[in-house]
PDB file of C-alpha atoms in Angstrom:
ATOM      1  CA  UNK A   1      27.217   5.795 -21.331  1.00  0.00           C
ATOM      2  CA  UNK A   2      27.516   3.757 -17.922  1.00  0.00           C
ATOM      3  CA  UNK A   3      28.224   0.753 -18.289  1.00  0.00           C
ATOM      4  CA  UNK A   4      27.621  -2.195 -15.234  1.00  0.00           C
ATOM      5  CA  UNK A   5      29.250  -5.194 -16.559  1.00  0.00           C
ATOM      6  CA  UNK A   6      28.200  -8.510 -14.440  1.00  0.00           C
ATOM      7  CA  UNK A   7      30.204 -11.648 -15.059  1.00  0.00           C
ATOM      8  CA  UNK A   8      27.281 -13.930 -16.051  1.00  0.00           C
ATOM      9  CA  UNK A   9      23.634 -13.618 -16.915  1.00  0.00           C
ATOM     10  CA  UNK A  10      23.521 -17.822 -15.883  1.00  0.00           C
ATOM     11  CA  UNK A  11      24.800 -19.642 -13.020  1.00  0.00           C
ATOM     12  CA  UNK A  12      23.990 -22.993 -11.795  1.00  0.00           C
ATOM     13  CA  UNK A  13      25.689 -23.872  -8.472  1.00  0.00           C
ATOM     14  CA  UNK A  14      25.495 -27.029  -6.023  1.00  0.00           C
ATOM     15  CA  UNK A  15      24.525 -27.197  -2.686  1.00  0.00           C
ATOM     16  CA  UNK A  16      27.127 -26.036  -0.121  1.00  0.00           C
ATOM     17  CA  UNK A  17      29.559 -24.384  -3.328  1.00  0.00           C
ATOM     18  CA  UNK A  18      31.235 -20.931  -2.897  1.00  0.00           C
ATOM     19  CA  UNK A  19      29.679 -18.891  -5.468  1.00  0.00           C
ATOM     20  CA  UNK A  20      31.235 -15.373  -6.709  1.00  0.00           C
ATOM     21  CA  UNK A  21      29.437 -12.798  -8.615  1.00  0.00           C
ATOM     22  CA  UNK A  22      31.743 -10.144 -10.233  1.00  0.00           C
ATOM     23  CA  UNK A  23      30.704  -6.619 -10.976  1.00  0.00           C
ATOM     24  CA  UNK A  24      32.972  -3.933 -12.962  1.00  0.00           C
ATOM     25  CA  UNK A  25      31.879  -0.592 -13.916  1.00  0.00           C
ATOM     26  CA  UNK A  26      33.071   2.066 -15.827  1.00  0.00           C
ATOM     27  CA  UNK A  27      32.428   5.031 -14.413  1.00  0.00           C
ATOM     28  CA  UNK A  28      34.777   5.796 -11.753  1.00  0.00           C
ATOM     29  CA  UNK A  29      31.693   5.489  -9.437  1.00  0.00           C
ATOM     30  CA  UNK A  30      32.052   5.623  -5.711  1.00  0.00           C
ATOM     31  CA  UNK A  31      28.752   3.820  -4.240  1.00  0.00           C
ATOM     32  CA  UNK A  32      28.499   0.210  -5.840  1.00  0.00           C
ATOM     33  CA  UNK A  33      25.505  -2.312  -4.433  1.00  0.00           C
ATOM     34  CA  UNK A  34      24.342  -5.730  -5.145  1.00  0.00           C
ATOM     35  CA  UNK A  35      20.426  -6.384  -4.718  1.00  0.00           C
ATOM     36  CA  UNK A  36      18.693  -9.776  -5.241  1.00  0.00           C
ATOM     37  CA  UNK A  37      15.533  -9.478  -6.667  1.00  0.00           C
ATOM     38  CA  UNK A  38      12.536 -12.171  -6.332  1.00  0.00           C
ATOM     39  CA  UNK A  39       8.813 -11.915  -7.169  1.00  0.00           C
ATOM     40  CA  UNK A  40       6.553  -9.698  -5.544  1.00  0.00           C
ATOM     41  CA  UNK A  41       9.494  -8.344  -2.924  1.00  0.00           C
ATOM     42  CA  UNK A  42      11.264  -5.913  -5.254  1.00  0.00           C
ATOM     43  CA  UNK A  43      14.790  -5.370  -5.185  1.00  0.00           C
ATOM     44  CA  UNK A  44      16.528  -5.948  -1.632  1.00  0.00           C
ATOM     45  CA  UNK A  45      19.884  -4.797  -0.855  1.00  0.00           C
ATOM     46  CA  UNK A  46      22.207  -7.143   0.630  1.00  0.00           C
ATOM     47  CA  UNK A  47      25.467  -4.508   0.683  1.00  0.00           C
ATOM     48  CA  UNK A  48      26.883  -1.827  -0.768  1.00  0.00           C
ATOM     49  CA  UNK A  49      30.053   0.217  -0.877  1.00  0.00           C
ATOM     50  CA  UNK A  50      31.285   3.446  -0.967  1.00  0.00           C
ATOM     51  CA  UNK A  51      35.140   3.191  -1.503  1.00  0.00           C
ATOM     52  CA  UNK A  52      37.561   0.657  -1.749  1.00  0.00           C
ATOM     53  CA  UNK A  53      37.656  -2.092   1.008  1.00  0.00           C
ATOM     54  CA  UNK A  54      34.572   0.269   2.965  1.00  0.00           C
ATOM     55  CA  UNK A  55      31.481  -1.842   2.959  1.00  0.00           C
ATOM     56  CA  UNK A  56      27.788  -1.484   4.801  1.00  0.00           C
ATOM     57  CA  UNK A  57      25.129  -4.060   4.946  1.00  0.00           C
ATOM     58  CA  UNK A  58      22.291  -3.838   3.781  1.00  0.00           C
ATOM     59  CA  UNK A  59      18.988  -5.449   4.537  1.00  0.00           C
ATOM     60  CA  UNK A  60      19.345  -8.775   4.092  1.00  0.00           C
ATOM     61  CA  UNK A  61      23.076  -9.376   4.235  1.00  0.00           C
ATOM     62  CA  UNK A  62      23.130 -12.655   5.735  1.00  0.00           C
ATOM     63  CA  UNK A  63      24.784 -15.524   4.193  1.00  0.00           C
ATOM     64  CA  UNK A  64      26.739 -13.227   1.879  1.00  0.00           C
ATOM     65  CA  UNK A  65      29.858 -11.309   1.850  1.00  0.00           C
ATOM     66  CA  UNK A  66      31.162  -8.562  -0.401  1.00  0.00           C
ATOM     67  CA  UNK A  67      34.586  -7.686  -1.611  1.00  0.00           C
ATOM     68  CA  UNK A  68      36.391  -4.398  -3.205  1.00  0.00           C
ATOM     69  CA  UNK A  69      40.066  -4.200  -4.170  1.00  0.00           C
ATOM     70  CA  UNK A  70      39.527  -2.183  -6.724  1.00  0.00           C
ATOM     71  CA  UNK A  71      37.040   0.906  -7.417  1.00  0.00           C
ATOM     72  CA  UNK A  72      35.711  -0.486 -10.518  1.00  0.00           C
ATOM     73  CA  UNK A  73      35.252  -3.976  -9.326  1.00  0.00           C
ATOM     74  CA  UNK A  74      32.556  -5.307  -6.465  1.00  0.00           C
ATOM     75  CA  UNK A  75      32.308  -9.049  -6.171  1.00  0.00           C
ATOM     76  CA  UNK A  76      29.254 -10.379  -4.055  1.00  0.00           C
ATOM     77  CA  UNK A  77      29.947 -13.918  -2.527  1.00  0.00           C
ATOM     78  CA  UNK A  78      27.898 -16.578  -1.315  1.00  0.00           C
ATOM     79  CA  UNK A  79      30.461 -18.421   1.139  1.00  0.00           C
ATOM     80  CA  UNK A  80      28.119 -21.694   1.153  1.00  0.00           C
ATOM     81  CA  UNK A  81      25.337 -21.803  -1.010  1.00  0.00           C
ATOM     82  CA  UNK A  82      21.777 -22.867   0.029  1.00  0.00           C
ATOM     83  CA  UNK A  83      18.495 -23.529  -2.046  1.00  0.00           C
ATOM     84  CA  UNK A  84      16.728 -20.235  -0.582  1.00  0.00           C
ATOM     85  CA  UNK A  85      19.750 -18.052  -2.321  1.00  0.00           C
ATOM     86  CA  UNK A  86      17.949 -19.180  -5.716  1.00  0.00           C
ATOM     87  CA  UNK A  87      17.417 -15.911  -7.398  1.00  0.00           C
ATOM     88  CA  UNK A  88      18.535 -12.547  -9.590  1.00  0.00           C
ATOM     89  CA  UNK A  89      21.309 -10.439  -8.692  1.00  0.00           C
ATOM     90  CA  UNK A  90      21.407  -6.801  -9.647  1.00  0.00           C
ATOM     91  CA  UNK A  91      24.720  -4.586  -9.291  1.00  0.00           C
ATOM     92  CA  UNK A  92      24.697  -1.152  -9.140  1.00  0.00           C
ATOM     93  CA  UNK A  93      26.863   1.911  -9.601  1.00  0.00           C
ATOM     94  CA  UNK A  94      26.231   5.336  -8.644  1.00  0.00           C
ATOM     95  CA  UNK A  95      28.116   8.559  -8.797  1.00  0.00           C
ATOM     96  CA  UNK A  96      28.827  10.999  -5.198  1.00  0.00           C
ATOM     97  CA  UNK A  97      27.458   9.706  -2.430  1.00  0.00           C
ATOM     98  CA  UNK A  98      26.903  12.835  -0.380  1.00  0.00           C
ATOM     99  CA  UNK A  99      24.140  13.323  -2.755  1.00  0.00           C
ATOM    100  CA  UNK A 100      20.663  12.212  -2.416  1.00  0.00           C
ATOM    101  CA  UNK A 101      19.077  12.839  -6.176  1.00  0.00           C
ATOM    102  CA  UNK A 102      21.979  10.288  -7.801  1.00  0.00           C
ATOM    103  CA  UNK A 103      20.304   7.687  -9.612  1.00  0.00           C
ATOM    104  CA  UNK A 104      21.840   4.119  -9.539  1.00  0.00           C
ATOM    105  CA  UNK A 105      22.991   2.185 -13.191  1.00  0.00           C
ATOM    106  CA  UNK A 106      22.246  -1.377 -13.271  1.00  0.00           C
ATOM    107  CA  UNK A 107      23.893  -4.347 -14.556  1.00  0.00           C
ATOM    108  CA  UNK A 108      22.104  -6.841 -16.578  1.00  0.00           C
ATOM    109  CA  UNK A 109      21.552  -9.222 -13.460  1.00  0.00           C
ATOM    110  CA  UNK A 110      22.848 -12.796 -12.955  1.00  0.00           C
ATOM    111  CA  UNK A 111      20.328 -15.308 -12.116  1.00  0.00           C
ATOM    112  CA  UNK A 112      21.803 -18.092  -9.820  1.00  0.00           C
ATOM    113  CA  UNK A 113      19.956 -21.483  -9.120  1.00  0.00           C
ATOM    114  CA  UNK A 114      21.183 -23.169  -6.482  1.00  0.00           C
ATOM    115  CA  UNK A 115      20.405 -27.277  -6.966  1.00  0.00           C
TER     116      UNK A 115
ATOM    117  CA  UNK B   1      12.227   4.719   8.019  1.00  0.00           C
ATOM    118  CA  UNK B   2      11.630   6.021   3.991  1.00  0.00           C
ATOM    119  CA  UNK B   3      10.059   3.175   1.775  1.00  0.00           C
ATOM    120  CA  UNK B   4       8.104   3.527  -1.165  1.00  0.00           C
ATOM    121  CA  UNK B   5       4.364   1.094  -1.702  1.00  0.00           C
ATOM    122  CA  UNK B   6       3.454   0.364  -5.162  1.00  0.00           C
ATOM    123  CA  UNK B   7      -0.304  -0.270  -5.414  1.00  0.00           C
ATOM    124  CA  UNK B   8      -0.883  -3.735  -7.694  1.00  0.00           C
ATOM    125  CA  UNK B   9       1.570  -5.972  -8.331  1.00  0.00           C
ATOM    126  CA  UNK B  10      -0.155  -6.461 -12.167  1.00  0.00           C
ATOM    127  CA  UNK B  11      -1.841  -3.956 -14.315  1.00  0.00           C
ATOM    128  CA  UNK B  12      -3.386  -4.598 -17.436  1.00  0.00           C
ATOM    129  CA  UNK B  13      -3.956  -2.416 -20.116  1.00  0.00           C
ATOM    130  CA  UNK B  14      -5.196  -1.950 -23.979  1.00  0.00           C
ATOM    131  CA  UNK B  15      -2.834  -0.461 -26.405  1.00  0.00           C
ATOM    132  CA  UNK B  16      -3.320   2.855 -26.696  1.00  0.00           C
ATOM    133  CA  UNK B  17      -5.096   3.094 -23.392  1.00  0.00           C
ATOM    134  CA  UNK B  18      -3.897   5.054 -20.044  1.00  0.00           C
ATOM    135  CA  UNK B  19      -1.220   3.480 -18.160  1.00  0.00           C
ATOM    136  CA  UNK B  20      -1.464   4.944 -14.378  1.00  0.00           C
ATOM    137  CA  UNK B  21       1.009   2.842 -11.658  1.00  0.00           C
ATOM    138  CA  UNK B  22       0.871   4.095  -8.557  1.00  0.00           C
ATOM    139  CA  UNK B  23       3.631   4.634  -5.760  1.00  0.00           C
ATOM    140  CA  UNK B  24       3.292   6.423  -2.373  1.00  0.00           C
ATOM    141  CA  UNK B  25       5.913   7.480  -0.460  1.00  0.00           C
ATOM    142  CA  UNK B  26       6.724   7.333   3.392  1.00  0.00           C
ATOM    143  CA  UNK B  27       9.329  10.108   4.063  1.00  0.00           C
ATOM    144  CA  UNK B  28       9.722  12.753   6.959  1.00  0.00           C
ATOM    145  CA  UNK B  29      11.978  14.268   4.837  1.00  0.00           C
ATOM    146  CA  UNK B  30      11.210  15.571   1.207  1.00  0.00           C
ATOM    147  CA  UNK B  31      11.792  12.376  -0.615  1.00  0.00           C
ATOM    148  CA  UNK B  32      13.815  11.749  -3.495  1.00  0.00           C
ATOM    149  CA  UNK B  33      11.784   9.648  -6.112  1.00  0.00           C
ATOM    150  CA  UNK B  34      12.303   7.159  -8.340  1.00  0.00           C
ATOM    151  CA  UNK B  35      10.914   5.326 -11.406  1.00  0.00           C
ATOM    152  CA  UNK B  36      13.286   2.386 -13.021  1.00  0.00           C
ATOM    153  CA  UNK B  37      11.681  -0.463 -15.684  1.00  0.00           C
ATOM    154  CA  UNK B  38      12.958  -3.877 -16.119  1.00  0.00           C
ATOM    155  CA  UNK B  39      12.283  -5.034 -19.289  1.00  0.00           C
ATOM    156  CA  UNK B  40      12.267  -9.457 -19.447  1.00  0.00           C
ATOM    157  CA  UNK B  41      15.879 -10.389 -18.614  1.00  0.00           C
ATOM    158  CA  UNK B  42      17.394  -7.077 -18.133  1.00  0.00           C
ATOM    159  CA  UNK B  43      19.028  -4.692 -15.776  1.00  0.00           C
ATOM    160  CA  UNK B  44      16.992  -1.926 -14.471  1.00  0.00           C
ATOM    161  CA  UNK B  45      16.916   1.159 -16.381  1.00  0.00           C
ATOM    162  CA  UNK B  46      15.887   4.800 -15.135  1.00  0.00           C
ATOM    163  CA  UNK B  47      12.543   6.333 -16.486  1.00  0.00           C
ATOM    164  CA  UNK B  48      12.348   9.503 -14.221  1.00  0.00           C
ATOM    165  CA  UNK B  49      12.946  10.903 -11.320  1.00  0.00           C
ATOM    166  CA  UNK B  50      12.013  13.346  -8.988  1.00  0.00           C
ATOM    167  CA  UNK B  51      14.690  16.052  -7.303  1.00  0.00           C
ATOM    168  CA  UNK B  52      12.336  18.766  -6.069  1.00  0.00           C
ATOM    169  CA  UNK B  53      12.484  21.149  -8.958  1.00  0.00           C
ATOM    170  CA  UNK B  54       9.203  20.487 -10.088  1.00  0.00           C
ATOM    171  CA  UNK B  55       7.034  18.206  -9.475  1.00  0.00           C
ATOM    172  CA  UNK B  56       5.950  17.243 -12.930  1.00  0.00           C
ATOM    173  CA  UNK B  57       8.368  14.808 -14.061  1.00  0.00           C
ATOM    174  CA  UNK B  58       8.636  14.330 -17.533  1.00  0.00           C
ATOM    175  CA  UNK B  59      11.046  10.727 -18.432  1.00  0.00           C
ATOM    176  CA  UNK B  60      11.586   8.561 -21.376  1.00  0.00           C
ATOM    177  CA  UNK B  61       9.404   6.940 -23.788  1.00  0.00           C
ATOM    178  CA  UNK B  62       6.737   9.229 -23.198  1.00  0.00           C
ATOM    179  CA  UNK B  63       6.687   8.556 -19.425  1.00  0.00           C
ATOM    180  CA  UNK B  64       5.954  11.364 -16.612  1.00  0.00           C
ATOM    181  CA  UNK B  65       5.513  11.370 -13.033  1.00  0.00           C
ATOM    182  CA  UNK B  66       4.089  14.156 -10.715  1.00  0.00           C
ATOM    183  CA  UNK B  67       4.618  14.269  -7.183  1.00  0.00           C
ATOM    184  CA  UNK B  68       1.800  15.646  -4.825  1.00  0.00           C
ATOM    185  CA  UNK B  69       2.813  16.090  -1.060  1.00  0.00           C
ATOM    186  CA  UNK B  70      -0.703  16.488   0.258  1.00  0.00           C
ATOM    187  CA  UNK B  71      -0.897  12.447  -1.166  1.00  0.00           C
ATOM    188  CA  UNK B  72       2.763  11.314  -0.789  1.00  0.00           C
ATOM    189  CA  UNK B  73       2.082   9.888  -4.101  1.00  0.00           C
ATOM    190  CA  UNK B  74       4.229   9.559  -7.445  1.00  0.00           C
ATOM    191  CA  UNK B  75       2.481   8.519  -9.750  1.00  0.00           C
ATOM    192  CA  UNK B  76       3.486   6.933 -13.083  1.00  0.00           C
ATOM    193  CA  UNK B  77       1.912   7.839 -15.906  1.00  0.00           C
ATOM    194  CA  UNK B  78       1.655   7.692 -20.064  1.00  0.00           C
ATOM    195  CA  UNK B  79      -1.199   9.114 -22.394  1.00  0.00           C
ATOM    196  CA  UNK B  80      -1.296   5.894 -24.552  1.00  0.00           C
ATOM    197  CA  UNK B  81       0.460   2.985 -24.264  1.00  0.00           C
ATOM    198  CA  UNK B  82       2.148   0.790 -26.349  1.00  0.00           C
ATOM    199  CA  UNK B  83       3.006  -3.218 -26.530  1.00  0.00           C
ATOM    200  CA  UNK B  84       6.796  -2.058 -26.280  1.00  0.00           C
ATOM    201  CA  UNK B  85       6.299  -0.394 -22.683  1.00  0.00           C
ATOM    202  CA  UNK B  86       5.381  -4.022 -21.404  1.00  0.00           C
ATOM    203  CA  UNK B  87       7.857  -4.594 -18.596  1.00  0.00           C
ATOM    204  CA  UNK B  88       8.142  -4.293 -14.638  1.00  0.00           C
ATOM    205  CA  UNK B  89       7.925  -1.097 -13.449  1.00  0.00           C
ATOM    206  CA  UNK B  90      10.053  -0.065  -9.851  1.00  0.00           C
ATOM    207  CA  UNK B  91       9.236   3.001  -7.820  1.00  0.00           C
ATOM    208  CA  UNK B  92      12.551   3.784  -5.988  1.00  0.00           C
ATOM    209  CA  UNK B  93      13.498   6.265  -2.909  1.00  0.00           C
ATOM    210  CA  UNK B  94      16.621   7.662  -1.626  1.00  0.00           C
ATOM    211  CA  UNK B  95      17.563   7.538   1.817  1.00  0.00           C
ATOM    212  CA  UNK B  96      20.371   8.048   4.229  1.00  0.00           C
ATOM    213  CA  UNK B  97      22.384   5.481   6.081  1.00  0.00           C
ATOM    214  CA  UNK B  98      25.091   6.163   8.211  1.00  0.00           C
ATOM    215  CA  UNK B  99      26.436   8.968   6.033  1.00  0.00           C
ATOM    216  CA  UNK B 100      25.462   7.839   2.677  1.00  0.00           C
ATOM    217  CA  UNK B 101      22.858   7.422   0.457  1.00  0.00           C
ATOM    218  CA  UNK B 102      21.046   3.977  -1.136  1.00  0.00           C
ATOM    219  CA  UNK B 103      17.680   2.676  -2.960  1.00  0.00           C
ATOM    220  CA  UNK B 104      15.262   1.258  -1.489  1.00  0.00           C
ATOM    221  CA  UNK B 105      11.930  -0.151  -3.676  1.00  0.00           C
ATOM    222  CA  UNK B 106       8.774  -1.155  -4.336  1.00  0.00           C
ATOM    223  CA  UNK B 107       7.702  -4.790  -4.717  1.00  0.00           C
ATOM    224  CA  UNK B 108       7.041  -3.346  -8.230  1.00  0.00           C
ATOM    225  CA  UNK B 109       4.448  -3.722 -10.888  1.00  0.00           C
ATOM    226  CA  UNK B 110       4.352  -5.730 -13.650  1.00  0.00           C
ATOM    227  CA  UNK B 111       2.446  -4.203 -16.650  1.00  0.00           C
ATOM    228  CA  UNK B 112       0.649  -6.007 -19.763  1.00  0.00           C
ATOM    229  CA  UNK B 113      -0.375  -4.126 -22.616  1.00  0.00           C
ATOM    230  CA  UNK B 114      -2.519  -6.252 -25.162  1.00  0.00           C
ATOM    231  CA  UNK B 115      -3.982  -5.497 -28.494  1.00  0.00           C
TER     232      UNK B 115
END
């Protein structure tokens, strides 16, 4: 089975902190995302990647950045954290991006309150 | 652009009653459909989806889907549910950016199932 592994389910964070989510998967997946999810808006996507050091934004991408040194590993980082970031984060894996019928595998999530 | 409306962001059910969430589509393309759950403090996991090779969709846990062009719709759908299959349901589709493919959802809907 897939496995999405994220760091933490819980993270409290101060004002103004730098705040890193990790994300390692198992698969040898190409396409990794991170999402934040928050009532009645769904899942958003704030990047994704589809190789090592390649990354795109994705719809709501600012006040975060992304990192990938490593296939299996896509960190999601919040370079100064602010009240409104207060929410779940979802990472993703998928397999071959040239296709469109690829489902994604989730992580557990990691919800982050910002105080 | 592609996105994907769920219709009611709650539906409430008895056990052993029809569950029906709904989904339309907006695609110029022939869409490639989605349906995840979220059970409370999880990851997303995939239920069904839809890749053009029929458009009944038969998923897990008794779940099935059929897609119907003339209504852009994919519907959700199980004969009789059950207190287990409480949980927020996400209607996905894939599109294209810049080369490669992503997610993008629904708001979602949340279903209840009581006794």
């Amino acid at each position: 089975d897939v496995k999405v592994t994220q760091s933490s389910r819980y993270l409290v964070k101060r004002t103004g902190e730098k705040v890193f989510l990790e994300c390692v998967q198992d698969m040898d997946h190409e396409n990794m995302f991170w999402y934040r999810q928050d009532p009645g808006l769904g899942l958003r996507l704030i990047y994704f990647s589809y190789d090592v050091k390649m990354k795109e934004k994705g719809d709501i991408p600012e006040g975060y950045s992304v990192s990938r040194e490593k296939k299996e590993r896509f960190s999601l980082i919040l370079e100064s954290a602010s009240t409104n970031q207060t929410s779940m984060y979802l990472c993703a894996s998928s397999f071959n991006p040239g296709r469109m019928n690829t489902e994604a595998f989730f992580g557990q999530g990691t919800r982050l309150t910002v105080v | 652009a592609q996105s994907v409306t769920q219709l009611g962001s709650h539906v409430s059910v008895s056990e052993g009653a029809l569950v029906l969430l709904r989904c339309n589509y907006s695609s110029s393309v022939p869409p490639y459909l989605f349906w995840y759950v979220q059970y409370p403090n999880q990851g997303l996991q995939l239920l069904l989806k839809y890749t053009s090779a029929a458009t009944l969709v038969k998923g897990i846990n008794g779940f099935e889907a059929e897609f119907k062009k003339s209504e852009t719709s994919f519907h959700l759908t199980k004969p009789s549910a059950h207190m287990s299959d409480a949980a927020e349901y996400f209607c996905a589709v894939s599109v294209r950016s810049g080369g490669y493919n992503k997610l993008i959802f629904g708001a979602g809907t949340r279903l209840a199932v009581h006794p």
